Amino acid sequence: MKVLVSVKRVIDYNVKVRVKADNTDVDLANVKMALNPFCEIAVEEAIRLKEAGIASEVVVASIGPKAVQEQLRTALALGADRAIQIECDDLPEPLNVAKLLARVVEAEQPGLTILGKQSIDVDNNQTGQMLAALTGRPQGTFASEVKVEGEKAMVTREVDCGLKTVELVLPAIVTTDLRLNEPRYAKLPDIMKAKRKPLEVKTPADLSVELKQHSRLLKVETPASRQAGIKVDSVDALVDKLKNEAKVI
Amino acid sequence: MSILLIAEHDNQTLNPGTLNALTAAQQIGGDITVLVAGSGCAAVADDAAKAAGVSNVLLADNPVYDKALAENLAALVVEQAAGFSHILAPAGTTGKDLMPRVAALLDVGQISEITAVESADTFKRPIYAGNAIATVQSLDEVKVITVRASAFDAAATEGSSAIVNAITTACDAGTSAFVSEEMAKSDRPDLASARVIISGGRGMGTGENFALLDSVADKLGAAIGASRAAVDAGFVSNDLQVGQTGKIVAPELYIAVGISGAIQHLAGMKESKVIVAINKDEEAPIFQIADYGLVADLFQALPELAEKL
Ligand SMILES: Cc1cc2nc3c(=O)[nH]c(=O)nc-3n(C[C@H](O)[C@H](O)[C@H](O)COP(=O)(O)OP(=O)(O)OC[C@H]3O[C@@H](n4cnc5c(N)ncnc54)[C@H](O)[C@@H]3O)c2cc1C
């Protein structure tokens, strides 16, 4: 079984983003970029499936400008076998991403496609579900455990009131949650080896996908910031403030 | 304009998040139809029919909708979508699972987790863990939207007497099946709607130590929450995680104990009215947003707090 993973290049999770002075967007100039943490978990899961002898090949795809090749190389260093970049100027909206990935799914026929549940930049949480819709495949979103059993995958999902396990008929789409696994670090020799692994570049035209605009970003603002409050020096003082000043207890 | 609101429920009662999403629907304006899909869920439809501002209720009561499998529900929503300008759902895990699938089947985009309605096609939503607020205009004919419940007041549970119409079609994709669930049991208020929340982080040290939070929560009628680190360490279950990628809450009082205040945690609680932080490290970033900070060892502070409340 082939496993396809799609990954996204995003701001490093330790960096606090700034809004541009003209309020058109956030400022990503000279900001540290990284593999989206949920995508890292997706790559790790695919590699573990390969190590367990369940996956025969791990293909990783990313959509965006040339810079995303850096994240594809990271995934290759972690253990993916080959990579596909779909060249676009910007990072397209989720439905466009899903349409491009649907073509990759069509061509590669993976038994399992694994994506991060959300990217930590725009926090959309859409692409995996959209890809599942477009390919007519079942979806196991927000997964904290994936077990492949023959023609089926058992996926345990993190939901609002606990955990829910579903059985999906393969081929299927899975999106990762935080507790699916703990991703490994790439070792130096693997980083060197990754440079020689195949990386194919395609365009939306190659895949016969026409990108469409579904929304317009009108403005980006900094949220109203909270005033730092005061420090109290004892539990008594805290209780007093909550009762008599804030009046919340 | 005509809005289809997908109810979130457990076949018995309407999830409160649906009432918050109903307020967003009212702000968009137009007729509001609520779709209740489930199994043995007629009581939910009756509740929905009474909720303020609801003009119609569609009830799809069939075993294939029992566990809200997205494959089946999305097919049902798409089947019912004709004529609606907006399709809304609360941004709980059910809505997050379902709505992008609906949007893609309709060949439209989705606007996720809106926190304000600017006009019928323009909405605000937080991005980058809430460190920026985007104003986004949808260009699609049908607007598929999830609503961040904590950003809207709940609509009144009474006020309408809408007619309930039954849908008899059963959409069964046959590609997924429910196996089992582990539902967290708690007598405490639900995190999403609690007036007071007390959350523990890695500083709690062990799961057993969460009992220290319990004794304070008992006094305040509070819900218990946690940071990702506390969930990852296995102190508490995943449904308690507050943050960018967990639950978003905005109670009257949020007490963070042994939590450092990473941006991902703040994203889930910084809209709380009053924030209290208890941390032994006076440099902890959580103090930068706390209204009241107590630099103290939680193992001393919590028993004392429970006693003095
Ligand atoms: C993709 C991604 C998504 C994430 N999503 C979330 C999310 O949704 N929610 C979330 O919370 N995090 C999330 N995180 C994790 C986040 O970055 C932090 O790692 C996490 O919030 C830290 O949890 P913590 O504050 O409990 O632990 P720490 O940062 O380790 O802080 C522990 C605190 O406890 C204090 N302490 C220790 N002992 C005591 C004591 N005896 N008395 C008093 N204080 C004490 C310490 O001073 C310290 O400040 C995410 C991270 C990533 C990469």
Coordinates of C-alpha atoms and ligand atoms in Angstrom, one line a residue:
Chain A
M1 CA 0.0 0.0 0.0
K2 CA 1.2 3.4 -0.9
V3 CA 0.8 6.3 1.6
L4 CA 0.6 9.9 0.4
V5 CA 1.3 12.7 2.9
S6 CA 0.7 16.4 2.1
V7 CA 2.6 19.0 4.0
K8 CA 2.6 22.7 4.4
R9 CA 5.3 25.3 5.0
V10 CA 4.2 27.7 7.8
I11 CA 5.6 30.1 10.3
D12 CA 7.6 28.3 13.1
Y13 CA 5.3 27.7 16.0
N14 CA 7.5 29.6 18.4
V15 CA 7.3 32.8 16.4
K16 CA 4.7 35.4 17.3
V17 CA 3.5 36.9 14.1
R18 CA 3.2 40.6 13.4
V19 CA 0.5 42.4 11.4
K20 CA 1.8 44.6 8.5
A21 CA 1.4 48.4 9.2
D22 CA -1.0 48.7 6.2
N23 CA -3.2 46.0 7.6
T24 CA -3.2 44.0 4.4
D25 CA -1.8 40.8 5.9
V26 CA 0.7 39.5 8.4
D27 CA 4.4 40.2 7.9
L28 CA 6.3 37.0 7.0
A29 CA 9.4 38.7 5.7
N30 CA 12.5 37.2 7.4
V31 CA 10.4 35.1 9.7
K32 CA 11.5 31.5 10.5
M33 CA 9.5 29.0 8.6
A34 CA 9.0 25.3 9.3
L35 CA 7.0 22.2 8.5
N36 CA 3.5 22.6 10.0
P37 CA 3.6 20.6 13.3
F38 CA 0.5 18.6 12.3
C39 CA 2.1 17.7 9.0
E40 CA 5.2 16.6 10.8
I41 CA 3.0 14.2 12.7
A42 CA 1.4 13.0 9.4
V43 CA 4.9 12.3 7.9
E44 CA 5.9 10.4 11.1
E45 CA 2.8 8.3 11.0
A46 CA 3.4 7.4 7.3
I47 CA 7.0 6.4 8.1
R48 CA 5.9 4.3 11.0
L49 CA 3.5 2.5 8.7
K50 CA 6.4 1.8 6.3
E51 CA 8.6 0.6 9.2
A52 CA 5.8 -1.7 10.3
G53 CA 5.7 -3.2 6.8
I54 CA 2.2 -1.9 6.1
A55 CA 3.2 0.9 3.7
S56 CA 5.3 0.1 0.7
E57 CA 6.2 3.6 -0.3
V58 CA 5.7 7.1 1.3
V59 CA 5.1 10.0 -1.2
V60 CA 5.0 13.5 0.1
A61 CA 3.4 16.5 -1.7
S62 CA 3.4 20.2 -1.0
I63 CA 1.8 23.1 -2.8
G64 CA 3.4 26.5 -3.1
P65 CA 6.4 28.4 -4.4
K66 CA 9.9 26.9 -4.7
A67 CA 10.5 27.5 -1.0
V68 CA 8.3 24.6 0.0
Q69 CA 11.0 22.3 -1.4
E70 CA 12.7 23.0 1.9
Q71 CA 9.9 21.3 3.8
L72 CA 9.7 18.5 1.2
R73 CA 13.4 17.8 1.8
T74 CA 12.7 17.7 5.5
A75 CA 10.0 15.1 5.0
L76 CA 12.4 13.2 2.8
A77 CA 15.1 13.3 5.5
L78 CA 12.6 12.0 8.0
G79 CA 12.0 9.0 5.7
A80 CA 9.6 9.8 2.9
D81 CA 10.7 8.1 -0.4
R82 CA 9.9 10.8 -3.0
A83 CA 8.4 14.2 -3.2
I84 CA 6.1 16.2 -5.5
Q85 CA 5.9 20.0 -5.5
I86 CA 3.0 21.6 -7.1
E87 CA 4.3 25.0 -8.0
C88 CA 2.0 28.0 -7.2
D89 CA 2.9 31.6 -6.5
D90 CA 1.0 31.8 -3.2
L91 CA -0.4 29.3 -0.9
P92 CA -3.8 28.6 -2.5
E93 CA -7.1 28.3 -0.6
P94 CA -8.0 24.9 0.9
L95 CA -10.5 23.9 -1.8
N96 CA -7.8 24.6 -4.5
V97 CA -5.3 22.7 -2.5
A98 CA -7.7 19.8 -2.2
K99 CA -8.4 19.9 -5.9
L100 CA -4.7 19.7 -6.7
L101 CA -4.2 16.9 -4.2
A102 CA -7.2 15.0 -5.6
R103 CA -5.3 14.8 -8.9
V104 CA -2.3 13.5 -7.1
V105 CA -4.4 10.9 -5.4
E106 CA -5.9 9.9 -8.7
A107 CA -2.5 9.4 -10.2
E108 CA -0.8 7.8 -7.2
Q109 CA -3.7 5.7 -5.9
P110 CA -2.5 5.7 -2.2
G111 CA -4.3 3.4 0.2
L112 CA -4.1 6.0 2.8
T113 CA -3.6 9.8 2.5
I114 CA -2.5 11.5 5.7
L115 CA -2.7 15.3 6.3
G116 CA -2.4 17.6 9.3
K117 CA -5.8 18.5 10.8
Q118 CA -5.0 22.2 10.5
S119 CA -2.1 24.5 9.7
I120 CA -1.0 26.8 12.5
D121 CA -1.0 29.8 10.2
V122 CA -4.6 30.2 9.0
D123 CA -6.1 27.6 11.3
N124 CA -8.6 26.5 8.7
N125 CA -9.0 22.8 9.4
Q126 CA -10.5 22.1 6.0
T127 CA -8.1 20.5 3.4
G128 CA -8.3 16.8 4.5
Q129 CA -12.1 16.8 4.7
M130 CA -12.3 18.6 1.3
L131 CA -9.9 16.1 -0.3
A132 CA -12.0 13.2 1.1
A133 CA -15.1 14.8 -0.4
L134 CA -13.5 15.3 -3.9
T135 CA -12.1 11.8 -4.0
G136 CA -15.3 10.2 -2.5
R137 CA -13.2 8.6 0.2
P138 CA -14.1 8.2 3.9
Q139 CA -12.3 10.4 6.4
G140 CA -10.9 9.9 9.8
T141 CA -10.2 13.4 11.1
F142 CA -8.3 14.5 14.3
A143 CA -6.8 11.0 14.6
S144 CA -5.0 10.0 17.8
E145 CA -4.6 6.4 16.6
V146 CA -4.6 4.7 13.2
K147 CA -4.6 0.9 12.8
V148 CA -4.6 -0.6 9.3
E149 CA -6.3 -4.0 9.3
G150 CA -6.4 -5.5 5.9
E151 CA -8.8 -3.5 3.7
K152 CA -9.8 -1.3 6.6
A153 CA -8.4 1.4 8.9
M154 CA -9.5 1.8 12.5
V155 CA -9.1 5.5 13.4
T156 CA -9.6 6.8 16.9
R157 CA -10.6 10.5 16.7
E158 CA -10.2 13.2 19.4
V159 CA -13.7 14.7 19.7
D160 CA -15.2 17.3 22.0
C161 CA -16.5 14.8 24.5
G162 CA -13.7 12.3 24.4
L163 CA -12.6 9.7 21.8
K164 CA -14.5 8.1 19.0
T165 CA -13.3 5.2 16.9
V166 CA -14.5 4.7 13.3
E167 CA -13.8 2.0 10.8
L168 CA -13.0 3.3 7.3
V169 CA -12.9 1.3 4.1
L170 CA -9.6 1.9 2.4
P171 CA -8.6 3.9 0.4
A172 CA -9.2 6.6 3.0
I173 CA -8.1 10.0 4.2
V174 CA -6.8 10.7 7.7
T175 CA -6.0 14.0 9.4
T176 CA -3.7 14.0 12.4
D177 CA -4.2 15.4 15.9
L178 CA -1.4 16.1 18.4
R179 CA -1.3 12.8 20.2
L180 CA -1.1 10.5 17.2
N181 CA 2.7 10.2 17.7
E182 CA 5.8 12.1 18.6
P183 CA 7.8 12.9 15.5
R184 CA 11.4 12.0 15.3
Y185 CA 14.3 14.4 14.4
A186 CA 16.1 14.0 11.1
K187 CA 19.6 12.7 11.5
L188 CA 22.4 14.4 9.6
P189 CA 23.2 11.5 7.2
D190 CA 19.5 11.3 6.4
I191 CA 19.5 15.0 5.6
M192 CA 22.3 14.5 3.2
K193 CA 20.6 11.4 1.7
A194 CA 17.4 13.3 1.2
K195 CA 19.1 15.7 -1.2
R196 CA 19.4 12.9 -3.7
K197 CA 15.8 11.5 -3.3
P198 CA 13.5 12.3 -6.3
L199 CA 11.6 15.6 -6.2
E200 CA 9.2 16.2 -9.0
V201 CA 7.8 19.6 -9.8
K202 CA 4.4 20.0 -11.4
T203 CA 2.1 22.9 -12.1
P204 CA -1.7 23.2 -11.6
A205 CA -1.9 23.2 -15.5
D206 CA -0.1 19.9 -15.6
L207 CA -2.8 18.5 -13.3
S208 CA -5.6 20.3 -15.3
V209 CA -6.7 22.2 -12.3
E210 CA -7.9 25.7 -12.6
L211 CA -7.5 27.7 -9.4
K212 CA -10.5 29.7 -8.4
Q213 CA -10.8 32.4 -5.8
H214 CA -13.4 31.7 -3.2
S215 CA -12.7 34.5 -0.7
R216 CA -11.0 37.8 -0.4
L217 CA -8.9 39.0 2.5
L218 CA -10.1 42.5 3.2
K219 CA -8.1 43.4 6.2
V220 CA -5.8 41.9 8.9
E221 CA -5.7 43.5 12.3
T222 CA -3.9 43.0 15.6
P223 CA -6.4 41.9 18.2
A224 CA -7.1 44.2 21.1
S225 CA -4.4 43.4 23.6
R226 CA -5.1 42.6 27.2
Q227 CA -3.7 44.9 29.8
A228 CA -1.4 43.0 32.2
G229 CA -3.1 43.2 35.6
I230 CA -1.6 43.1 39.0
K231 CA 0.2 40.6 41.2
V232 CA -1.3 39.8 44.5
D233 CA 0.9 38.7 47.3
S234 CA -1.3 36.1 49.0
V235 CA -4.3 33.8 48.5
D236 CA -6.3 36.1 50.8
A237 CA -5.6 39.0 48.6
L238 CA -6.6 37.0 45.5
V239 CA -9.9 36.0 47.1
D240 CA -10.6 39.5 48.1
K241 CA -9.9 40.9 44.6
L242 CA -12.1 38.3 43.0
K243 CA -14.9 39.0 45.4
N244 CA -14.8 42.7 45.8
E245 CA -13.1 44.1 42.7
A246 CA -13.8 41.7 39.8
K247 CA -17.0 40.5 41.5
V248 CA -16.8 37.1 39.7
I249 CA -17.1 34.9 42.7
Chain B
M1 CA -31.4 35.2 2.4
S2 CA -32.0 31.8 3.7
I3 CA -29.8 30.0 6.2
L4 CA -29.4 26.4 7.0
L5 CA -28.0 25.7 10.4
I6 CA -26.8 22.2 11.2
A7 CA -27.6 21.4 14.8
E8 CA -25.0 19.7 17.0
H9 CA -26.6 17.3 19.5
D10 CA -26.4 13.9 21.1
N11 CA -29.8 12.7 19.9
Q12 CA -31.3 13.9 23.2
T13 CA -30.5 17.5 23.7
L14 CA -29.3 20.4 21.6
N15 CA -25.7 21.2 22.2
P16 CA -25.4 24.8 23.5
G17 CA -23.0 25.7 20.7
T18 CA -25.9 25.4 18.3
L19 CA -27.6 28.3 20.1
N20 CA -24.5 30.5 19.8
A21 CA -24.3 29.7 16.1
L22 CA -28.0 30.6 15.9
T23 CA -27.1 34.1 17.1
A24 CA -24.6 34.4 14.3
A25 CA -27.3 33.3 11.8
Q26 CA -29.6 35.9 13.2
Q27 CA -26.9 38.5 12.7
I28 CA -26.6 37.5 9.0
G29 CA -30.3 37.8 8.7
G30 CA -33.0 36.0 6.7
D31 CA -35.0 32.8 7.3
I32 CA -33.4 30.2 9.5
T33 CA -33.9 26.5 9.0
V34 CA -32.3 24.1 11.5
L35 CA -31.4 20.6 10.3
V36 CA -31.4 18.0 13.0
A37 CA -29.9 14.8 11.7
G38 CA -29.5 11.8 14.1
S39 CA -31.2 8.7 15.3
G40 CA -34.1 8.9 17.8
C41 CA -33.5 12.7 17.9
A42 CA -37.1 14.0 17.6
A43 CA -36.8 15.7 21.0
V44 CA -33.9 17.7 19.7
A45 CA -36.0 18.9 16.7
D46 CA -38.7 20.0 19.2
D47 CA -36.1 22.0 21.1
A48 CA -34.8 23.5 17.9
A49 CA -38.3 24.5 16.8
K50 CA -38.7 26.6 20.0
A51 CA -35.3 28.4 19.8
A52 CA -35.5 32.1 19.0
G53 CA -35.4 33.1 15.4
V54 CA -35.9 29.6 13.9
S55 CA -38.5 29.5 11.1
N56 CA -38.2 25.8 10.0
V57 CA -36.8 22.6 11.3
L58 CA -35.8 19.6 9.2
L59 CA -35.6 16.3 11.0
A60 CA -33.6 13.5 9.5
D61 CA -34.2 10.7 12.0
N62 CA -32.5 7.6 10.7
P63 CA -29.9 5.1 12.0
V64 CA -27.5 6.1 9.3
Y65 CA -27.1 9.5 10.9
D66 CA -26.7 8.1 14.4
K67 CA -23.0 8.9 15.1
A68 CA -22.7 11.9 12.9
L69 CA -20.5 10.1 10.3
A70 CA -19.3 12.9 8.0
E71 CA -19.7 10.8 4.9
N72 CA -23.4 10.3 5.4
L73 CA -24.2 13.7 6.9
A74 CA -22.4 15.6 4.2
A75 CA -24.5 13.8 1.5
L76 CA -27.6 14.7 3.4
V77 CA -26.7 18.4 3.8
V78 CA -25.8 18.6 0.1
E79 CA -29.1 17.0 -0.8
Q80 CA -31.0 19.6 1.3
A81 CA -28.8 22.6 0.3
A82 CA -30.7 23.9 -2.6
G83 CA -32.1 27.4 -2.1
F84 CA -30.0 28.2 0.9
S85 CA -27.5 31.2 0.7
H86 CA -25.7 30.2 3.9
I87 CA -24.9 26.9 5.6
L88 CA -23.7 27.2 9.2
A89 CA -22.6 24.9 12.0
P90 CA -21.0 25.5 15.3
A91 CA -17.2 24.9 15.2
G92 CA -17.2 21.9 17.5
T93 CA -15.5 18.7 16.3
T94 CA -18.7 17.6 14.6
G95 CA -19.0 20.8 12.5
K96 CA -15.2 20.9 11.8
D97 CA -15.4 17.3 10.5
L98 CA -18.5 17.8 8.4
M99 CA -18.6 21.3 6.9
P100 CA -15.5 21.3 4.7
R101 CA -16.8 18.0 3.2
V102 CA -20.1 19.8 2.5
A103 CA -18.3 22.8 1.0
A104 CA -16.1 20.7 -1.3
L105 CA -19.2 18.8 -2.6
L106 CA -20.8 22.1 -3.3
D107 CA -17.6 23.4 -5.0
V108 CA -17.4 26.4 -2.6
G109 CA -14.9 27.5 0.0
Q110 CA -15.5 27.5 3.7
I111 CA -15.0 30.4 6.2
S112 CA -13.8 28.7 9.4
E113 CA -14.6 29.7 13.0
I114 CA -16.0 33.2 12.5
T115 CA -16.0 35.4 15.5
A116 CA -18.0 38.3 14.1
V117 CA -20.5 39.0 11.3
E118 CA -19.7 42.2 9.4
S119 CA -22.3 41.7 6.7
A120 CA -24.0 38.8 4.9
D121 CA -20.8 37.9 3.1
T122 CA -18.1 39.4 5.3
F123 CA -16.8 37.9 8.5
K124 CA -14.0 38.2 11.1
R125 CA -11.9 35.2 12.1
P126 CA -8.8 34.8 14.1
I127 CA -5.7 33.5 12.4
Y128 CA -2.2 32.6 13.6
A129 CA -3.4 31.4 17.0
G130 CA -5.5 34.5 17.5
N131 CA -2.5 36.8 17.0
A132 CA -4.2 38.4 14.0
I133 CA -7.8 39.0 13.1
A134 CA -8.7 38.6 9.5
T135 CA -11.7 40.2 7.8
V136 CA -12.7 37.9 5.0
Q137 CA -15.3 38.3 2.3
S138 CA -16.8 35.1 0.8
L139 CA -17.1 35.3 -3.0
D140 CA -19.1 32.1 -3.3
E141 CA -22.8 31.9 -4.0
V142 CA -23.4 29.6 -1.1
K143 CA -21.5 30.5 2.1
V144 CA -20.4 27.6 4.2
I145 CA -19.4 28.8 7.6
T146 CA -18.4 27.4 11.0
V147 CA -19.1 29.6 14.0
R148 CA -16.8 29.9 17.1
A149 CA -19.4 29.5 19.9
S150 CA -17.5 31.5 22.5
A151 CA -17.7 34.6 20.3
F152 CA -21.5 34.8 20.2
D153 CA -24.1 34.9 23.0
A154 CA -26.5 32.0 23.1
A155 CA -29.9 32.6 21.4
A156 CA -32.9 32.2 23.7
T157 CA -34.2 28.6 23.9
E158 CA -37.8 29.8 23.7
G159 CA -39.5 32.2 21.3
S160 CA -40.4 30.3 18.2
S161 CA -42.8 27.6 17.2
A162 CA -41.5 26.4 14.0
I163 CA -42.9 23.4 12.1
V164 CA -40.8 20.2 12.1
N165 CA -40.7 18.6 8.7
A166 CA -39.4 15.1 8.4
I167 CA -36.8 14.0 5.8
T168 CA -37.1 10.4 4.9
T169 CA -34.1 9.8 2.6
A170 CA -31.3 7.9 4.1
C171 CA -27.8 8.8 2.8
D172 CA -25.5 6.0 3.5
A173 CA -22.1 6.2 1.8
G174 CA -21.2 2.7 3.2
T175 CA -17.5 3.6 3.5
S176 CA -17.4 4.3 7.2
A177 CA -18.8 2.8 10.4
F178 CA -18.9 3.7 14.0
V179 CA -17.0 1.3 16.3
S180 CA -16.8 2.7 19.8
E181 CA -16.5 5.8 21.9
E182 CA -14.9 6.7 25.2
M183 CA -17.0 9.6 26.5
A184 CA -15.5 11.6 29.3
K185 CA -17.9 11.5 32.3
S186 CA -18.1 14.4 34.5
D187 CA -20.6 16.0 36.8
R188 CA -19.0 19.4 36.2
P189 CA -20.3 22.0 33.9
D190 CA -19.2 21.7 30.2
L191 CA -16.0 23.5 29.4
A192 CA -17.7 25.3 26.5
S193 CA -20.4 26.9 28.6
A194 CA -18.9 27.1 32.1
R195 CA -19.0 30.4 33.9
V196 CA -15.7 29.5 35.7
I197 CA -12.9 27.3 34.5
I198 CA -9.8 26.2 36.4
S199 CA -7.1 24.7 34.3
G200 CA -4.0 22.8 35.2
G201 CA -0.7 22.5 33.2
R202 CA 2.5 20.5 33.4
G203 CA 3.2 22.1 36.8
M204 CA 0.5 19.9 38.3
G205 CA 3.0 17.1 38.1
T206 CA 0.6 14.1 38.0
G207 CA -3.0 13.3 37.1
E208 CA -3.7 12.6 40.8
N209 CA -2.8 16.2 41.7
F210 CA -5.7 17.4 39.6
A211 CA -7.7 16.6 42.7
L212 CA -6.3 19.8 44.1
L213 CA -8.1 21.6 41.2
D214 CA -11.2 19.6 41.9
S215 CA -11.5 20.9 45.5
V216 CA -11.4 24.5 44.2
A217 CA -13.7 23.7 41.3
D218 CA -16.2 22.2 43.8
K219 CA -16.4 25.6 45.6
L220 CA -16.8 27.6 42.4
G221 CA -19.0 25.3 40.4
A222 CA -16.2 25.4 37.8
A223 CA -15.2 23.2 34.9
I224 CA -11.7 21.7 34.7
G225 CA -9.5 22.4 31.8
A226 CA -5.9 21.7 30.9
S227 CA -2.9 22.7 28.8
R228 CA -1.6 20.5 26.0
A229 CA 1.4 19.5 28.1
A230 CA -0.9 18.1 30.8
V231 CA -2.9 16.1 28.2
D232 CA 0.2 14.9 26.5
A233 CA 1.6 13.7 29.8
G234 CA -1.6 11.7 30.4
F235 CA -2.7 13.7 33.5
V236 CA -6.2 14.2 32.0
S237 CA -8.1 13.3 28.9
N238 CA -7.9 15.1 25.5
D239 CA -11.4 16.7 25.8
L240 CA -10.0 19.0 28.5
Q241 CA -7.4 20.7 26.3
V242 CA -7.8 24.4 26.0
G243 CA -6.0 26.2 23.2
Q244 CA -5.4 26.9 19.5
T245 CA -6.0 23.3 18.6
G246 CA -8.2 22.3 21.5
K247 CA -11.2 24.1 22.9
I248 CA -11.8 27.8 22.7
V249 CA -13.3 29.2 25.9
A250 CA -14.3 32.6 27.2
P251 CA -15.7 32.2 30.8
E252 CA -16.2 35.0 33.3
L253 CA -13.3 33.6 35.3
Y254 CA -10.4 31.5 34.1
I255 CA -7.8 30.3 36.6
A256 CA -4.6 29.0 35.0
V257 CA -2.5 26.9 37.4
G258 CA 1.0 25.7 36.6
I259 CA 0.6 26.8 33.0
S260 CA 3.3 28.9 31.4
G261 CA 1.2 30.7 28.9
A262 CA 2.4 29.6 25.5
I263 CA 0.7 31.4 22.6
Q264 CA -1.1 28.2 21.7
H265 CA -2.7 28.0 25.1
L266 CA -3.5 31.7 25.2
A267 CA -5.3 31.4 21.9
G268 CA -7.9 29.3 23.6
M269 CA -8.6 31.4 26.7
K270 CA -7.5 35.0 26.3
E271 CA -11.0 36.2 25.6
S272 CA -12.0 35.2 29.2
K273 CA -13.4 38.1 31.2
V274 CA -11.1 37.8 34.2
I275 CA -7.9 35.7 34.2
V276 CA -6.1 34.5 37.2
A277 CA -2.6 32.9 37.0
I278 CA -1.0 30.9 39.7
N279 CA 2.6 30.0 38.9
K280 CA 5.8 29.8 40.8
D281 CA 7.8 31.4 38.1
E282 CA 7.3 35.2 38.2
E283 CA 8.6 35.5 34.7
A284 CA 6.0 33.1 33.2
P285 CA 4.3 34.7 30.1
I286 CA 0.9 33.9 31.5
F287 CA 1.3 36.8 33.9
Q288 CA 1.4 39.2 31.0
I289 CA -2.3 38.6 30.3
A290 CA -3.5 37.8 33.8
D291 CA -5.7 40.3 35.6
Y292 CA -4.5 38.8 38.9
G293 CA -1.3 36.9 39.3
L294 CA -0.2 35.0 42.3
V295 CA 3.5 33.9 42.3
A296 CA 3.3 30.8 44.5
D297 CA 3.8 27.1 44.6
L298 CA 0.5 25.6 43.5
F299 CA 0.8 22.8 46.1
Q300 CA 0.5 25.4 48.8
A301 CA -1.8 27.9 47.0
L302 CA -4.5 25.5 45.9
P303 CA -5.4 23.9 49.3
E304 CA -5.4 27.4 50.8
L305 CA -7.6 28.7 48.0
A306 CA -10.1 25.8 48.4
E307 CA -10.3 26.5 52.1
K308 CA -10.8 30.3 51.8
L309 CA -13.5 30.3 49.2
Ligands
LIG1 C1 0.9 22.6 16.8 C2 0.8 22.9 18.3 C3 -0.5 23.0 18.8 C4 -0.6 23.3 20.2 N1 -1.8 23.4 20.7 C5 -1.9 23.7 22.0 C6 -3.2 23.8 22.6 O1 -4.3 23.8 22.0 N2 -3.3 24.1 24.0 C7 -2.1 24.2 24.7 O2 -2.3 24.4 26.0 N3 -0.9 24.1 24.2 C8 -0.8 23.8 22.9 N4 0.4 23.6 22.4 C9 1.6 23.5 23.3 C10 2.2 24.8 23.8 O3 3.1 25.3 22.8 C11 2.9 24.6 25.1 O4 3.9 23.6 24.9 C12 2.0 24.1 26.2 O5 0.8 25.0 26.3 C13 2.7 24.1 27.6 O6 1.9 23.7 28.6 P1 2.2 24.1 30.1 O7 2.1 25.6 30.2 O8 1.3 23.2 30.9 O9 3.6 23.5 30.3 P2 5.0 24.4 30.6 O10 5.2 25.3 29.5 O11 6.0 23.3 30.8 O12 4.7 25.2 31.9 C14 4.6 24.7 33.1 C15 4.4 25.8 34.1 O13 4.2 25.3 35.4 C16 4.9 26.1 36.4 N5 5.1 25.3 37.5 C17 5.8 24.1 37.7 N6 5.7 23.7 38.9 C18 4.9 24.5 39.6 C19 4.4 24.6 41.0 N7 4.8 23.6 41.9 N8 3.7 25.6 41.3 C20 3.4 26.6 40.5 N9 3.7 26.6 39.2 C21 4.5 25.6 38.7 C22 6.2 26.4 35.7 O14 6.7 27.6 36.2 C23 5.7 26.6 34.2 O15 5.4 28.0 34.0 C24 0.6 23.4 21.0 C25 1.8 23.3 20.4 C26 2.0 23.0 19.1 C27 3.3 22.9 18.4

